[in-house]
Amino acid sequence: MTTLHDYLESAGCDEGLTTLIELIALQAVPIREAFITHQSYASTENVYGEQQAAMDTWADERITMVLEESGLVRELSSEEQDEIRTFSDAKYDYAVVMDPMDGSSLIQTNLAVGTIVGIYDGGKVLQPGRHQVAALYMLYGPMTTLTITVGKGVYIFALDHTGVYRLLEAEVRMPEGNLYGTGGARPDWTDEHAEFITEIEKEGAKLRYTGSYVADFHQILKYGGIYCYPALKGKPDGKLRLMYEANPIGFIAEQAGGAITNGRQNLLDVEPGTAHQRTPIYVGSMNMIGRVRECFARREA
Ligand code: AFP
């Protein structure tokens, strides 16, 4: 069965990118072990004023250390760190953006959480998502899976008991489907978001939402539909972040035949102003994203 290493070689990734991806993917092993000893909340807040779970800081510190020591990464931007880090001794020019532990509030309830990563060439993290050379996420569920694109379709691997990622699904296509998940409380939704959700509910769309973006997206990738974290009244940029959450997942969605938008613009085309900027996110099957765009355009007309 094809391993991650075989796949990266056959996809034409150079040695530096192959080593970097494998290094990141293997962090799933210590991360899985750390869950049991890092259940609680840390006494720290991140740049957004959100309380950090012990696993947020543990995974962040672990991956940061490994990337710095690798000499493969020139810049790193993490959702958990205020500043962009520069590793001036790096021998390669890769730049990495990451949400080291997405959905961390769910660890105590043993629901699936994940690590989201985007990789750029050229040494800079502040680039539109479309410039990513690779995007991936590890999902810590009943299995540990790695969903990855290097710009040549989407592949899913599962970590076996020997620490090797083995191919689970090749050339993944996101079907059209009728699952939906949306963040935000209904009274806080904007009119266009409320209209969109009402429309698809009337047509039989079924709610599936755990509160772990990476797990909720994976369900959409497999079964089709849409994940939304919309603009909210008083929070026009929503909750999720362009660089760490929208761009890597958006790149994977597009490579699987889906799409991502803020309702008006493809998020992969947005030039980031700051590392931590937030954005409304709609990501999912092509037809669903088309419906979102129509709904927003109708409201503007
Ligand atoms: P945490 O990482 O703090 O648990 O936040 C999770 C998250 O950023 C994302 O994974 C979810 O989709 C979203 O927040 C859920 O937010 P709501 O609790 O507002 O639905």
mmCIF file of C-alpha atoms and ligand atoms in Angstrom:
data_model
loop_
_atom_site.group_PDB
_atom_site.id
_atom_site.type_symbol
_atom_site.label_atom_id
_atom_site.label_comp_id
_atom_site.label_asym_id
_atom_site.label_seq_id
_atom_site.Cartn_x
_atom_site.Cartn_y
_atom_site.Cartn_z
ATOM 1 C CA MET A 1 0.000 0.000 0.000
ATOM 2 C CA THR A 2 1.305 3.489 -0.849
ATOM 3 C CA THR A 3 2.885 5.358 2.022
ATOM 4 C CA LEU A 4 2.936 9.133 2.437
ATOM 5 C CA HIS A 5 6.611 9.091 1.477
ATOM 6 C CA ASP A 6 5.942 7.154 -1.757
ATOM 7 C CA TYR A 7 3.122 9.518 -2.615
ATOM 8 C CA LEU A 8 5.156 12.706 -2.068
ATOM 9 C CA GLU A 9 7.931 11.336 -4.259
ATOM 10 C CA SER A 10 5.538 10.303 -7.008
ATOM 11 C CA ALA A 11 3.858 13.742 -6.838
ATOM 12 C CA GLY A 12 7.235 15.324 -7.667
ATOM 13 C CA CYS A 13 7.792 17.117 -4.321
ATOM 14 C CA ASP A 14 11.441 18.029 -3.837
ATOM 15 C CA GLU A 15 13.451 16.665 -0.925
ATOM 16 C CA GLY A 16 12.949 19.739 1.270
ATOM 17 C CA LEU A 17 9.167 19.786 0.918
ATOM 18 C CA THR A 18 8.916 16.005 1.365
ATOM 19 C CA THR A 19 10.983 16.149 4.565
ATOM 20 C CA LEU A 20 8.982 19.102 5.882
ATOM 21 C CA ILE A 21 5.599 17.470 5.269
ATOM 22 C CA GLU A 22 6.704 14.181 6.814
ATOM 23 C CA LEU A 23 8.153 15.970 9.820
ATOM 24 C CA ILE A 24 4.905 17.828 10.450
ATOM 25 C CA ALA A 25 2.767 14.728 9.852
ATOM 26 C CA LEU A 26 4.780 12.699 12.389
ATOM 27 C CA GLN A 27 4.041 15.217 15.143
ATOM 28 C CA ALA A 28 0.697 13.418 15.370
ATOM 29 C CA VAL A 29 2.448 10.673 17.366
ATOM 30 C CA PRO A 30 3.604 12.805 20.335
ATOM 31 C CA ILE A 31 0.460 14.945 20.085
ATOM 32 C CA ARG A 32 -1.789 11.897 20.505
ATOM 33 C CA GLU A 33 0.253 10.812 23.510
ATOM 34 C CA ALA A 34 0.049 14.269 25.083
ATOM 35 C CA PHE A 35 -3.772 14.460 25.054
ATOM 36 C CA ILE A 36 -4.103 12.296 28.136
ATOM 37 C CA THR A 37 -1.716 14.394 30.235
ATOM 38 C CA HIS A 38 -2.803 17.821 28.924
ATOM 39 C CA GLN A 39 -6.569 17.887 29.488
ATOM 40 C CA SER A 40 -6.868 21.126 31.378
ATOM 41 C CA TYR A 41 -6.783 24.782 30.472
ATOM 42 C CA ALA A 42 -3.498 26.680 30.716
ATOM 43 C CA SER A 43 -3.521 29.937 32.667
ATOM 44 C CA THR A 44 -2.694 31.872 29.488
ATOM 45 C CA GLU A 45 -4.679 33.634 26.772
ATOM 46 C CA ASN A 46 -3.808 33.788 23.076
ATOM 47 C CA VAL A 47 -3.641 36.922 20.944
ATOM 48 C CA TYR A 48 -7.474 36.910 20.594
ATOM 49 C CA GLY A 49 -7.979 36.910 24.373
ATOM 50 C CA GLU A 50 -9.170 33.283 24.222
ATOM 51 C CA GLN A 51 -8.233 30.991 27.077
ATOM 52 C CA GLN A 52 -5.624 28.514 25.881
ATOM 53 C CA ALA A 53 -6.051 24.817 26.511
ATOM 54 C CA ALA A 54 -2.945 23.050 27.726
ATOM 55 C CA MET A 55 -2.836 21.233 24.378
ATOM 56 C CA ASP A 56 -2.916 24.539 22.440
ATOM 57 C CA THR A 57 0.337 25.616 24.019
ATOM 58 C CA TRP A 58 1.886 22.139 24.089
ATOM 59 C CA ALA A 59 1.269 21.440 20.395
ATOM 60 C CA ASP A 60 2.314 24.968 19.461
ATOM 61 C CA GLU A 61 5.614 24.741 21.347
ATOM 62 C CA ARG A 62 6.325 21.232 20.086
ATOM 63 C CA ILE A 63 5.752 21.957 16.381
ATOM 64 C CA THR A 64 7.544 25.320 16.593
ATOM 65 C CA MET A 65 10.623 23.664 18.122
ATOM 66 C CA VAL A 66 10.685 20.900 15.507
ATOM 67 C CA LEU A 67 10.308 23.355 12.622
ATOM 68 C CA GLU A 68 12.997 25.675 13.957
ATOM 69 C CA GLU A 69 15.444 22.789 14.411
ATOM 70 C CA SER A 70 14.683 21.362 10.956
ATOM 71 C CA GLY A 71 16.357 24.246 9.114
ATOM 72 C CA LEU A 72 13.602 23.946 6.488
ATOM 73 C CA VAL A 73 11.437 26.888 7.522
ATOM 74 C CA ARG A 74 12.306 30.578 7.268
ATOM 75 C CA GLU A 75 9.050 32.020 8.642
ATOM 76 C CA LEU A 76 6.390 30.578 10.895
ATOM 77 C CA SER A 77 3.083 32.070 11.899
ATOM 78 C CA SER A 78 0.967 30.237 14.471
ATOM 79 C CA GLU A 79 -2.542 31.043 15.611
ATOM 80 C CA GLU A 80 -1.224 30.694 19.150
ATOM 81 C CA GLN A 81 1.641 33.218 18.852
ATOM 82 C CA ASP A 82 1.374 37.008 18.638
ATOM 83 C CA GLU A 83 4.342 37.529 16.337
ATOM 84 C CA ILE A 84 5.533 35.957 13.102
ATOM 85 C CA ARG A 85 8.721 33.991 13.865
ATOM 86 C CA THR A 86 11.784 34.213 11.618
ATOM 87 C CA PHE A 87 14.376 31.442 11.629
ATOM 88 C CA SER A 88 17.343 33.133 9.980
ATOM 89 C CA ASP A 89 19.541 29.994 10.021
ATOM 90 C CA ALA A 90 17.129 28.120 7.747
ATOM 91 C CA LYS A 91 18.650 26.502 4.678
ATOM 92 C CA TYR A 92 15.340 26.373 2.809
ATOM 93 C CA ASP A 93 12.802 29.054 2.051
ATOM 94 C CA TYR A 94 9.568 27.466 3.230
ATOM 95 C CA ALA A 95 7.091 29.474 5.274
ATOM 96 C CA VAL A 96 4.514 27.742 7.459
ATOM 97 C CA VAL A 97 1.172 28.890 8.861
ATOM 98 C CA MET A 98 -0.560 26.706 11.440
ATOM 99 C CA ASP A 99 -3.366 26.215 13.878
ATOM 100 C CA PRO A 100 -1.563 23.645 16.052
ATOM 101 C CA MET A 101 -4.695 22.456 17.867
ATOM 102 C CA ASP A 102 -8.002 23.375 16.263
ATOM 103 C CA GLY A 103 -11.103 22.660 18.336
ATOM 104 C CA SER A 104 -9.132 22.354 21.556
ATOM 105 C CA SER A 105 -12.152 23.072 23.767
ATOM 106 C CA LEU A 106 -13.440 19.644 22.670
ATOM 107 C CA ILE A 107 -10.474 17.651 23.979
ATOM 108 C CA GLN A 108 -12.122 17.185 27.367
ATOM 109 C CA THR A 109 -15.200 15.736 25.658
ATOM 110 C CA ASN A 110 -13.120 13.370 23.471
ATOM 111 C CA LEU A 111 -14.494 14.691 20.192
ATOM 112 C CA ALA A 112 -12.211 14.908 17.157
ATOM 113 C CA VAL A 113 -9.765 17.817 16.955
ATOM 114 C CA GLY A 114 -6.935 18.547 14.534
ATOM 115 C CA THR A 115 -3.801 20.367 13.409
ATOM 116 C CA ILE A 116 -4.079 22.597 10.319
ATOM 117 C CA VAL A 117 -1.014 23.624 8.273
ATOM 118 C CA GLY A 118 -0.360 25.674 5.138
ATOM 119 C CA ILE A 119 3.062 25.749 3.437
ATOM 120 C CA TYR A 120 4.380 28.513 1.166
ATOM 121 C CA ASP A 121 7.607 28.859 -0.773
ATOM 122 C CA GLY A 122 9.531 32.168 -0.805
ATOM 123 C CA GLY A 123 10.117 32.515 2.932
ATOM 124 C CA LYS A 124 7.061 34.709 3.690
ATOM 125 C CA VAL A 125 3.827 33.759 5.408
ATOM 126 C CA LEU A 126 1.865 36.869 4.404
ATOM 127 C CA GLN A 127 0.738 35.588 1.009
ATOM 128 C CA PRO A 128 -2.663 34.861 -0.542
ATOM 129 C CA GLY A 129 -3.788 31.282 0.095
ATOM 130 C CA ARG A 130 -3.598 30.503 -3.611
ATOM 131 C CA HIS A 131 0.217 30.634 -3.347
ATOM 132 C CA GLN A 132 0.374 27.642 -0.975
ATOM 133 C CA VAL A 133 2.544 24.790 -2.247
ATOM 134 C CA ALA A 134 0.918 22.372 0.180
ATOM 135 C CA ALA A 135 -1.889 22.310 2.729
ATOM 136 C CA LEU A 136 -2.710 19.552 5.165
ATOM 137 C CA TYR A 137 -4.478 18.668 8.346
ATOM 138 C CA MET A 138 -4.140 15.866 10.816
ATOM 139 C CA LEU A 139 -7.434 14.791 12.342
ATOM 140 C CA TYR A 140 -7.260 13.043 15.711
ATOM 141 C CA GLY A 141 -10.406 10.907 15.687
ATOM 142 C CA PRO A 142 -10.860 7.139 15.998
ATOM 143 C CA MET A 143 -8.033 7.076 13.450
ATOM 144 C CA THR A 144 -5.296 9.624 12.967
ATOM 145 C CA THR A 145 -5.667 10.768 9.382
ATOM 146 C CA LEU A 146 -3.684 13.159 7.234
ATOM 147 C CA THR A 147 -5.562 14.982 4.482
ATOM 148 C CA ILE A 148 -3.171 16.669 2.088
ATOM 149 C CA THR A 149 -2.827 18.506 -1.181
ATOM 150 C CA VAL A 150 0.379 19.512 -2.922
ATOM 151 C CA GLY A 151 -1.684 21.137 -5.668
ATOM 152 C CA LYS A 152 -2.337 17.829 -7.452
ATOM 153 C CA GLY A 153 -5.615 16.662 -5.941
ATOM 154 C CA VAL A 154 -6.405 15.589 -2.391
ATOM 155 C CA TYR A 155 -5.168 12.420 -0.693
ATOM 156 C CA ILE A 156 -6.039 10.965 2.695
ATOM 157 C CA PHE A 157 -3.623 8.797 4.673
ATOM 158 C CA ALA A 158 -4.078 6.965 7.979
ATOM 159 C CA LEU A 159 -1.341 6.539 10.561
ATOM 160 C CA ASP A 160 -0.713 2.872 11.368
ATOM 161 C CA HIS A 161 0.620 1.383 14.618
ATOM 162 C CA THR A 162 4.206 1.449 13.313
ATOM 163 C CA GLY A 163 4.098 5.214 12.747
ATOM 164 C CA VAL A 164 3.722 5.015 8.954
ATOM 165 C CA TYR A 165 1.035 6.942 7.057
ATOM 166 C CA ARG A 166 -0.711 4.612 4.579
ATOM 167 C CA LEU A 167 -2.992 5.695 1.773
ATOM 168 C CA LEU A 168 -6.665 5.553 2.682
ATOM 169 C CA GLU A 169 -8.158 7.431 -0.272
ATOM 170 C CA ALA A 170 -6.640 8.826 -3.464
ATOM 171 C CA GLU A 171 -7.902 11.716 -5.595
ATOM 172 C CA VAL A 172 -10.668 12.622 -3.151
ATOM 173 C CA ARG A 173 -13.606 14.467 -4.729
ATOM 174 C CA MET A 174 -16.041 16.426 -2.594
ATOM 175 C CA PRO A 175 -19.532 15.325 -3.603
ATOM 176 C CA GLU A 176 -22.545 17.594 -3.807
ATOM 177 C CA GLY A 177 -24.381 16.919 -0.546
ATOM 178 C CA ASN A 178 -26.851 18.364 1.921
ATOM 179 C CA LEU A 179 -25.005 18.527 5.243
ATOM 180 C CA TYR A 180 -24.447 21.931 6.782
ATOM 181 C CA GLY A 181 -22.845 23.333 9.893
ATOM 182 C CA THR A 182 -22.864 26.957 10.943
ATOM 183 C CA GLY A 183 -21.275 28.876 13.772
ATOM 184 C CA GLY A 184 -22.779 31.846 15.561
ATOM 185 C CA ALA A 185 -26.101 32.114 17.385
ATOM 186 C CA ARG A 186 -29.186 32.616 15.158
ATOM 187 C CA PRO A 187 -30.110 36.053 16.644
ATOM 188 C CA ASP A 188 -26.610 37.286 15.706
ATOM 189 C CA TRP A 189 -26.702 36.117 12.081
ATOM 190 C CA THR A 190 -26.776 38.701 9.304
ATOM 191 C CA ASP A 191 -29.864 38.796 7.052
ATOM 192 C CA GLU A 192 -28.093 37.169 4.102
ATOM 193 C CA HIS A 193 -26.769 34.320 6.240
ATOM 194 C CA ALA A 194 -30.186 33.718 7.818
ATOM 195 C CA GLU A 195 -31.786 33.702 4.359
ATOM 196 C CA PHE A 196 -29.238 31.205 3.018
ATOM 197 C CA ILE A 197 -29.667 28.810 5.944
ATOM 198 C CA THR A 198 -33.475 29.032 5.792
ATOM 199 C CA GLU A 199 -33.396 28.277 2.055
ATOM 200 C CA ILE A 200 -31.218 25.182 2.329
ATOM 201 C CA GLU A 201 -33.073 23.915 5.417
ATOM 202 C CA LYS A 202 -36.355 24.107 3.454
ATOM 203 C CA GLU A 203 -34.724 21.987 0.781
ATOM 204 C CA GLY A 204 -33.758 19.311 3.296
ATOM 205 C CA ALA A 205 -30.228 20.294 4.374
ATOM 206 C CA LYS A 206 -29.281 18.466 7.565
ATOM 207 C CA LEU A 207 -27.344 20.031 10.474
ATOM 208 C CA ARG A 208 -23.996 18.517 11.509
ATOM 209 C CA TYR A 209 -21.815 20.702 13.760
ATOM 210 C CA THR A 210 -19.425 19.698 16.526
ATOM 211 C CA GLY A 211 -17.592 23.018 17.032
ATOM 212 C CA SER A 212 -14.304 21.606 15.721
ATOM 213 C CA TYR A 213 -13.776 23.285 12.371
ATOM 214 C CA VAL A 214 -11.330 20.714 11.051
ATOM 215 C CA ALA A 215 -13.604 17.786 11.977
ATOM 216 C CA ASP A 216 -16.707 19.551 10.703
ATOM 217 C CA PHE A 217 -14.951 20.317 7.407
ATOM 218 C CA HIS A 218 -13.746 16.725 7.027
ATOM 219 C CA GLN A 219 -17.330 15.558 7.186
ATOM 220 C CA ILE A 220 -18.235 18.010 4.413
ATOM 221 C CA LEU A 221 -15.247 16.850 2.342
ATOM 222 C CA LYS A 222 -16.457 13.256 2.564
ATOM 223 C CA TYR A 223 -20.240 13.671 2.315
ATOM 224 C CA GLY A 224 -20.754 17.083 0.690
ATOM 225 C CA GLY A 225 -22.552 20.196 1.840
ATOM 226 C CA ILE A 226 -21.249 23.352 3.488
ATOM 227 C CA TYR A 227 -19.418 24.566 6.591
ATOM 228 C CA CYS A 228 -20.093 28.196 7.532
ATOM 229 C CA TYR A 229 -18.709 30.544 10.146
ATOM 230 C CA PRO A 230 -20.461 33.735 9.062
ATOM 231 C CA ALA A 231 -20.131 37.429 9.776
ATOM 232 C CA LEU A 232 -22.158 38.199 12.880
ATOM 233 C CA LYS A 233 -23.956 41.333 13.983
ATOM 234 C CA GLY A 234 -21.248 43.243 15.868
ATOM 235 C CA LYS A 235 -18.549 40.867 14.508
ATOM 236 C CA PRO A 236 -18.421 41.575 10.757
ATOM 237 C CA ASP A 237 -15.304 39.426 10.307
ATOM 238 C CA GLY A 238 -16.753 36.386 12.097
ATOM 239 C CA LYS A 239 -14.507 34.235 14.296
ATOM 240 C CA LEU A 240 -12.135 32.144 12.174
ATOM 241 C CA ARG A 241 -8.790 33.297 10.782
ATOM 242 C CA LEU A 242 -7.833 33.779 7.146
ATOM 243 C CA MET A 243 -4.278 32.457 7.320
ATOM 244 C CA TYR A 244 -4.598 29.521 9.707
ATOM 245 C CA GLU A 245 -8.122 28.260 9.117
ATOM 246 C CA ALA A 246 -9.507 29.569 5.808
ATOM 247 C CA ASN A 247 -6.535 29.233 3.481
ATOM 248 C CA PRO A 248 -5.256 25.686 4.130
ATOM 249 C CA ILE A 249 -8.790 24.255 4.231
ATOM 250 C CA GLY A 250 -9.835 26.357 1.216
ATOM 251 C CA PHE A 251 -6.905 25.058 -0.837
ATOM 252 C CA ILE A 252 -7.851 21.460 0.040
ATOM 253 C CA ALA A 253 -11.528 22.147 -0.751
ATOM 254 C CA GLU A 254 -10.682 23.587 -4.203
ATOM 255 C CA GLN A 255 -8.347 20.721 -4.978
ATOM 256 C CA ALA A 256 -11.208 18.312 -4.195
ATOM 257 C CA GLY A 257 -13.600 20.174 -6.518
ATOM 258 C CA GLY A 258 -15.233 22.349 -3.849
ATOM 259 C CA ALA A 259 -14.832 26.063 -3.110
ATOM 260 C CA ILE A 260 -14.403 28.674 -0.382
ATOM 261 C CA THR A 261 -15.799 32.205 -0.145
ATOM 262 C CA ASN A 262 -16.623 34.962 2.306
ATOM 263 C CA GLY A 263 -19.899 35.364 0.381
ATOM 264 C CA ARG A 264 -18.448 37.827 -2.102
ATOM 265 C CA GLN A 265 -14.860 36.809 -2.819
ATOM 266 C CA ASN A 266 -12.843 33.620 -3.128
ATOM 267 C CA LEU A 267 -10.829 33.656 0.101
ATOM 268 C CA LEU A 268 -7.766 32.150 -1.595
ATOM 269 C CA ASP A 269 -7.394 35.430 -3.525
ATOM 270 C CA VAL A 270 -7.386 37.682 -0.450
ATOM 271 C CA GLU A 271 -4.083 39.448 0.198
ATOM 272 C CA PRO A 272 -3.594 39.159 3.983
ATOM 273 C CA GLY A 273 -3.011 42.457 5.773
ATOM 274 C CA THR A 274 -2.083 40.996 9.137
ATOM 275 C CA ALA A 275 -1.281 37.491 10.311
ATOM 276 C CA HIS A 276 -4.245 37.209 12.661
ATOM 277 C CA GLN A 277 -7.032 38.736 10.584
ATOM 278 C CA ARG A 278 -10.412 37.046 10.779
ATOM 279 C CA THR A 279 -12.853 36.348 7.981
ATOM 280 C CA PRO A 280 -16.336 34.965 7.438
ATOM 281 C CA ILE A 281 -15.963 31.477 5.919
ATOM 282 C CA TYR A 282 -18.215 29.414 3.670
ATOM 283 C CA VAL A 283 -16.477 26.261 2.447
ATOM 284 C CA GLY A 284 -17.966 23.234 0.768
ATOM 285 C CA SER A 285 -19.451 21.692 -2.358
ATOM 286 C CA MET A 286 -19.417 23.783 -5.515
ATOM 287 C CA ASN A 287 -23.201 24.130 -5.837
ATOM 288 C CA MET A 288 -23.618 25.139 -2.192
ATOM 289 C CA ILE A 289 -20.981 27.850 -2.554
ATOM 290 C CA GLY A 290 -22.761 29.025 -5.711
ATOM 291 C CA ARG A 291 -25.961 29.346 -3.668
ATOM 292 C CA VAL A 292 -24.165 31.421 -1.022
ATOM 293 C CA ARG A 293 -22.832 33.799 -3.666
ATOM 294 C CA GLU A 294 -26.311 34.140 -5.222
ATOM 295 C CA CYS A 295 -27.863 34.857 -1.844
ATOM 296 C CA PHE A 296 -25.304 37.572 -1.041
ATOM 297 C CA ALA A 297 -25.627 39.105 -4.543
ATOM 298 C CA ARG A 298 -29.461 39.186 -4.283
ATOM 299 C CA ARG A 299 -29.250 41.071 -0.987
ATOM 300 C CA GLU A 300 -26.881 43.610 -2.513
ATOM 301 C CA ALA A 301 -28.984 44.176 -5.638
HETATM 302 P P1 AFP B 1 -11.177 26.378 19.900
HETATM 303 O O1 AFP B 1 -9.935 25.961 19.169
HETATM 304 O O2 AFP B 1 -10.958 27.489 20.861
HETATM 305 O O3 AFP B 1 -11.924 25.238 20.466
HETATM 306 O O4 AFP B 1 -12.118 27.065 18.777
HETATM 307 C C1 AFP B 1 -12.605 26.260 17.808
HETATM 308 C C2 AFP B 1 -12.988 27.077 16.628
HETATM 309 O O5 AFP B 1 -12.020 28.015 16.325
HETATM 310 C C3 AFP B 1 -13.276 26.197 15.428
HETATM 311 O O6 AFP B 1 -12.612 24.987 15.447
HETATM 312 C C4 AFP B 1 -14.774 26.022 15.459
HETATM 313 O O7 AFP B 1 -15.369 25.838 14.208
HETATM 314 C C5 AFP B 1 -15.251 27.293 16.087
HETATM 315 O O8 AFP B 1 -14.191 27.764 16.902
HETATM 316 C C6 AFP B 1 -16.464 27.014 16.902
HETATM 317 O O9 AFP B 1 -16.930 28.198 17.452
HETATM 318 P P2 AFP B 1 -18.343 28.284 18.186
HETATM 319 O O10 AFP B 1 -18.122 27.686 19.542
HETATM 320 O O11 AFP B 1 -18.630 29.756 18.227
HETATM 321 O O12 AFP B 1 -19.352 27.518 17.366
#
